[in-house]
Short mmCIF file of C-alpha atoms in Angstrom, two decimals:
data_model
loop_
_atom_site.label_atom_id
_atom_site.label_comp_id
_atom_site.label_asym_id
_atom_site.label_seq_id
_atom_site.Cartn_x
_atom_site.Cartn_y
_atom_site.Cartn_z
CA MET K 1 0.00 0.00 0.00
CA LYS K 2 2.85 2.34 0.84
CA ARG K 3 4.51 1.73 -2.57
CA LYS K 4 1.20 2.43 -4.41
CA GLY K 5 0.73 5.63 -2.40
CA THR K 6 4.24 6.77 -3.28
CA LYS K 7 3.65 6.08 -6.97
CA LEU K 8 0.37 8.00 -6.87
CA LEU K 9 2.05 10.96 -5.19
CA LEU K 10 4.86 10.96 -7.74
CA SER K 11 2.34 10.82 -10.59
CA LEU K 12 0.46 13.81 -9.17
CA LEU K 13 3.68 15.77 -8.75
CA LEU K 14 4.67 15.03 -12.35
CA LEU K 15 1.27 16.16 -13.62
CA LEU K 16 1.44 19.37 -11.60
CA THR K 17 4.98 20.07 -12.81
CA ALA K 18 3.99 19.43 -16.43
CA GLY K 19 1.00 21.74 -16.05
CA LEU K 20 3.12 24.49 -14.51
CA ILE K 21 5.72 24.20 -17.28
CA ALA K 22 3.00 24.35 -19.94
CA PHE K 23 1.40 27.41 -18.34
CA THR K 24 4.74 29.20 -17.93
CA THR K 25 5.77 28.38 -21.51
CA ASN K 26 2.45 29.59 -22.91
CA LYS K 27 2.53 32.83 -20.89
CA SER K 28 6.13 33.44 -21.90
CA SER K 29 5.20 32.84 -25.54
CA ILE K 30 2.38 35.40 -25.38
CA ASP K 31 4.59 37.92 -23.56
CA ASP K 32 7.30 37.52 -26.21
CA GLN K 33 4.70 37.99 -28.94
CA ILE K 34 3.42 41.30 -27.59
CA LEU K 35 5.13 44.68 -27.31
CA SER K 36 3.73 46.71 -24.41
CA TYR K 37 4.23 50.08 -22.79
CA THR K 38 2.77 51.31 -19.50
CA VAL K 39 1.91 54.97 -18.96
CA ASP K 40 1.28 56.76 -15.68
CA THR K 41 -1.01 59.60 -16.79
CA LYS K 42 -0.49 61.35 -13.45
CA VAL K 43 3.21 61.75 -14.20
CA GLN K 44 3.73 61.37 -17.96
CA ASN K 45 2.45 63.65 -20.70
CA LEU K 46 0.07 61.47 -22.73
CA GLN K 47 -1.71 63.22 -25.61
CA LEU K 48 -3.90 62.38 -28.59
CA PHE K 49 -2.86 63.93 -31.91
CA TRP K 50 -4.51 64.27 -35.31
CA LYS K 51 -3.45 67.41 -37.19
CA ASN K 52 -0.49 69.77 -37.22
CA ASP K 53 -0.73 73.53 -36.73
CA LYS K 54 -1.59 73.99 -40.43
CA GLY K 55 -4.63 71.76 -40.09
CA GLU K 56 -3.04 68.87 -41.99
CA ALA K 57 -3.46 65.29 -40.77
CA LEU K 58 -0.17 64.02 -39.36
CA LYS K 59 -0.82 60.48 -40.67
CA SER K 60 2.53 58.95 -39.71
CA ILE K 61 4.56 58.61 -36.53
CA GLN K 62 7.51 60.25 -38.29
CA ASN K 63 5.39 63.34 -38.98
CA LEU K 64 4.30 63.36 -35.33
CA LYS K 65 7.92 63.03 -34.23
CA ASN K 66 8.92 66.01 -36.40
CA TYR K 67 5.93 67.97 -35.10
CA VAL K 68 6.69 67.53 -31.39
CA GLU K 69 10.43 68.03 -31.87
CA GLY K 70 9.57 71.33 -33.55
CA LYS K 71 8.07 72.33 -30.21
CA ASN K 72 11.25 71.35 -28.32
CA MET K 73 9.68 68.13 -27.06
CA ARG K 74 10.89 64.54 -27.32
CA LEU K 75 8.62 61.71 -28.46
CA THR K 76 9.12 58.72 -26.14
CA PHE K 77 6.18 56.59 -27.30
CA ALA K 78 3.60 56.62 -30.08
CA MET K 79 0.92 54.31 -31.45
CA ASN K 80 -1.99 54.66 -33.87
CA GLY K 81 -5.02 55.51 -31.79
CA GLY K 82 -8.17 54.21 -33.40
CA MET K 83 -9.93 53.69 -36.70
CA PHE K 84 -10.35 56.42 -39.29
CA ASN K 85 -12.23 57.43 -42.42
CA LYS K 86 -10.88 57.73 -45.98
CA ASP K 87 -9.94 61.37 -45.35
CA PHE K 88 -8.01 60.30 -42.22
CA SER K 89 -10.60 61.86 -39.92
CA PRO K 90 -11.35 59.89 -36.75
CA GLN K 91 -14.09 57.28 -36.98
CA GLY K 92 -16.26 58.06 -34.00
CA LEU K 93 -15.56 60.29 -31.03
CA PHE K 94 -12.38 62.31 -30.84
CA ILE K 95 -11.71 64.88 -28.12
CA GLN K 96 -8.47 66.83 -28.07
CA ASN K 97 -7.63 69.34 -25.35
CA LYS K 98 -11.30 69.34 -24.20
CA LYS K 99 -12.53 70.12 -27.74
CA THR K 100 -14.82 67.62 -29.48
CA LEU K 101 -13.51 67.37 -33.05
CA ALA K 102 -15.55 64.29 -34.02
CA VAL K 103 -18.80 63.14 -32.41
CA LEU K 104 -19.69 59.83 -30.79
CA ASP K 105 -20.79 57.16 -33.30
CA THR K 106 -23.68 55.08 -31.93
CA ALA K 107 -24.83 53.71 -35.30
CA GLU K 108 -25.05 50.10 -36.41
CA GLY K 109 -22.68 48.84 -39.09
CA ASN K 110 -20.22 46.23 -40.29
CA GLY K 111 -16.59 45.69 -39.41
CA ASN K 112 -14.60 45.65 -36.20
CA PHE K 113 -15.59 49.17 -35.14
CA TYR K 114 -19.27 48.18 -35.03
CA LEU K 115 -18.81 44.83 -33.29
CA LYS K 116 -20.81 45.75 -30.19
CA PRO K 117 -20.01 46.68 -27.62
CA ASN K 118 -17.45 49.11 -28.90
CA GLY K 119 -15.98 51.68 -26.58
CA VAL K 120 -14.13 54.85 -25.69
CA PHE K 121 -10.70 55.37 -24.19
CA TYR K 122 -10.44 58.73 -22.47
CA VAL K 123 -8.40 60.80 -20.03
CA THR K 124 -10.03 63.40 -17.78
CA ILE K 125 -8.75 66.89 -17.02
CA ASP K 126 -7.47 65.39 -13.75
CA ASN K 127 -5.36 62.94 -15.80
CA ILE K 128 -7.44 59.92 -14.83
CA PRO K 129 -7.66 57.29 -17.60
CA ASN K 130 -10.71 55.19 -18.29
CA ILE K 131 -12.25 52.84 -20.83
CA CYS K 132 -15.98 52.30 -21.10
CA LYS K 133 -18.59 50.97 -23.48
CA THR K 134 -19.85 53.54 -25.96
CA THR K 135 -23.32 53.28 -24.41
CA ASP K 136 -21.87 54.22 -21.00
CA PHE K 137 -19.84 57.22 -22.14
CA ILE K 138 -20.91 60.61 -20.81
CA ASP K 139 -19.16 63.83 -21.79
CA ASN K 140 -19.41 65.83 -18.58
CA GLY K 141 -17.15 68.60 -19.85
CA LYS K 142 -14.18 67.21 -17.93
CA ILE K 143 -12.73 65.02 -20.70
CA LYS K 144 -9.31 66.14 -21.93
CA TYR K 145 -8.70 63.42 -24.53
CA ALA K 146 -10.91 60.69 -25.98
CA THR K 147 -10.88 58.27 -28.88
CA GLN K 148 -13.61 55.81 -29.85
CA SER K 149 -12.93 52.41 -31.36
CA GLY K 150 -14.15 48.85 -31.31
CA PRO K 151 -14.68 46.24 -30.33
CA MET K 152 -14.07 46.15 -26.60
CA LEU K 153 -11.66 43.30 -25.86
CA VAL K 154 -12.34 42.99 -22.14
CA ILE K 155 -15.60 44.13 -20.55
CA ASP K 156 -15.90 44.23 -16.76
CA GLY K 157 -13.09 41.68 -16.51
CA GLN K 158 -14.60 39.28 -19.05
CA ILE K 159 -13.40 38.55 -22.60
CA HIS K 160 -15.82 39.74 -25.29
CA SER K 161 -18.30 36.91 -25.89
CA ALA K 162 -17.85 37.07 -29.68
CA PHE K 163 -14.22 35.94 -29.47
CA LYS K 164 -13.47 32.25 -29.85
CA GLU K 165 -10.45 30.42 -28.49
CA GLY K 166 -8.38 28.96 -31.32
CA SER K 167 -9.87 31.31 -33.94
CA THR K 168 -7.97 31.49 -37.23
CA ASN K 169 -8.86 35.18 -37.61
CA ARG K 170 -5.33 36.38 -36.97
CA ASN K 171 -3.76 39.75 -37.64
CA ILE K 172 -1.29 42.28 -36.29
CA ARG K 173 -3.32 44.15 -33.66
CA ASN K 174 -2.97 46.98 -31.15
CA ALA K 175 -5.11 47.96 -28.18
CA VAL K 176 -5.26 49.79 -24.87
CA GLY K 177 -6.24 48.72 -21.36
CA VAL K 178 -6.42 50.27 -17.89
CA LEU K 179 -4.51 48.38 -15.20
CA PRO K 180 -5.70 47.86 -11.60
CA ASN K 181 -3.24 50.56 -10.43
CA ASN K 182 -4.95 53.02 -12.81
CA LYS K 183 -2.02 53.13 -15.22
CA VAL K 184 -2.59 52.64 -18.94
CA VAL K 185 -1.09 49.75 -20.88
CA PHE K 186 -0.72 49.95 -24.65
CA ALA K 187 0.05 46.76 -26.53
CA MET K 188 0.74 45.64 -30.08
CA SER K 189 1.31 42.11 -31.29
CA LYS K 190 4.63 41.56 -33.02
CA THR K 191 3.11 38.73 -35.04
CA GLU K 192 -0.43 37.85 -36.06
CA ILE K 193 -2.77 37.05 -33.17
CA ASN K 194 -6.49 36.34 -32.84
CA PHE K 195 -8.91 38.46 -30.83
CA TYR K 196 -9.31 35.89 -28.06
CA ASP K 197 -5.60 35.57 -27.28
CA PHE K 198 -5.12 39.33 -27.47
CA ALA K 199 -8.03 39.92 -25.08
CA LYS K 200 -6.66 37.17 -22.82
CA TYR K 201 -3.39 39.09 -22.56
CA PHE K 202 -5.13 42.18 -21.19
CA GLN K 203 -7.28 40.05 -18.89
CA SER K 204 -4.14 38.36 -17.50
CA LEU K 205 -2.77 41.81 -16.58
CA GLY K 206 -5.88 42.48 -14.52
CA CYS K 207 -7.45 44.99 -16.90
CA LYS K 208 -11.13 45.40 -16.10
CA ASN K 209 -11.66 46.96 -19.54
CA ALA K 210 -9.58 46.95 -22.71
CA LEU K 211 -10.29 48.46 -26.12
CA TYR K 212 -9.14 47.34 -29.56
CA LEU K 213 -7.61 50.11 -31.66
CA ASP K 214 -6.79 48.65 -35.09
CA SER K 215 -5.10 45.84 -37.00
CA PHE K 216 -2.79 45.62 -40.01
CA VAL K 217 -2.07 49.39 -40.03
CA SER K 218 -0.84 49.14 -36.43
CA ARG K 219 2.47 50.83 -35.71
CA THR K 220 4.38 51.50 -32.49
CA TYR K 221 7.29 53.79 -31.72
CA LEU K 222 9.10 52.71 -28.56
CA PRO K 223 12.85 53.39 -28.77
CA GLU K 224 13.48 52.25 -25.17
CA LYS K 225 12.64 48.73 -26.37
CA LYS K 226 14.43 49.22 -29.71
CA TRP K 227 11.13 49.28 -31.61
CA THR K 228 10.96 52.32 -33.89
CA GLN K 229 8.24 52.07 -36.52
CA THR K 230 7.91 55.63 -37.79
CA ASP K 231 5.84 55.05 -40.91
CA GLY K 232 2.07 54.82 -41.07
CA ASN K 233 -0.94 56.28 -42.80
CA PHE K 234 -3.67 56.73 -40.22
CA GLY K 235 -5.79 59.23 -38.28
CA VAL K 236 -5.50 59.67 -34.52
CA ILE K 237 -2.08 59.00 -32.97
CA ILE K 238 -1.46 58.47 -29.27
CA GLY K 239 1.81 59.94 -28.07
CA VAL K 240 3.84 60.41 -24.90
CA THR K 241 6.21 63.36 -24.91
CA SER K 242 8.80 64.82 -22.57
CA LYS K 243 10.85 67.98 -22.48
#
């Protein structure tokens, strides 16, 4: 009986070890696949950009870099910040420096933007970040920056019900989430990933809500991690600058 008990215990230990190795390997694989950057909006200068001082759409991260450097600022991080129309105007809500430059889109439609619920990422005048469903968004006059996109990846801690584990719908993707410590995490996949795995990444970080920004046009500028994509052809750009 003692020998059988020992064998059973060893078998359980082997199974637990194998499970732990599999989990660690899978998590490491996802972490290696995703480029992320965390922003403390209370300390860092996070802004949403669209046009230069001449009223021309910036379109690329290189143009944004030139623009901020022309104001004696340094660009430390940038990422495309939501979907856009053919004229590079924001698709859906866009608030910049408390001014609403594009209104909230509550219509029905096709494509990722209209996969309900979609949502809004915004920062208040007190530099508090938040992500909410479009239907929950209220402009109380205290919103400094906001961009609308869709779909939501994580909603109240749960992965969007439309996403399926093992889906073959894979693409380069980027998104934003708010961490439990109220910091913002931006992430872009280095290789193609499906919605479920991307949402799972944000959920694993403890994000109560996370919002998808875009797919194959996704670009990130993050020199501290030796990732400097400065091209692009899009609308809203999220940037962090310093003096």
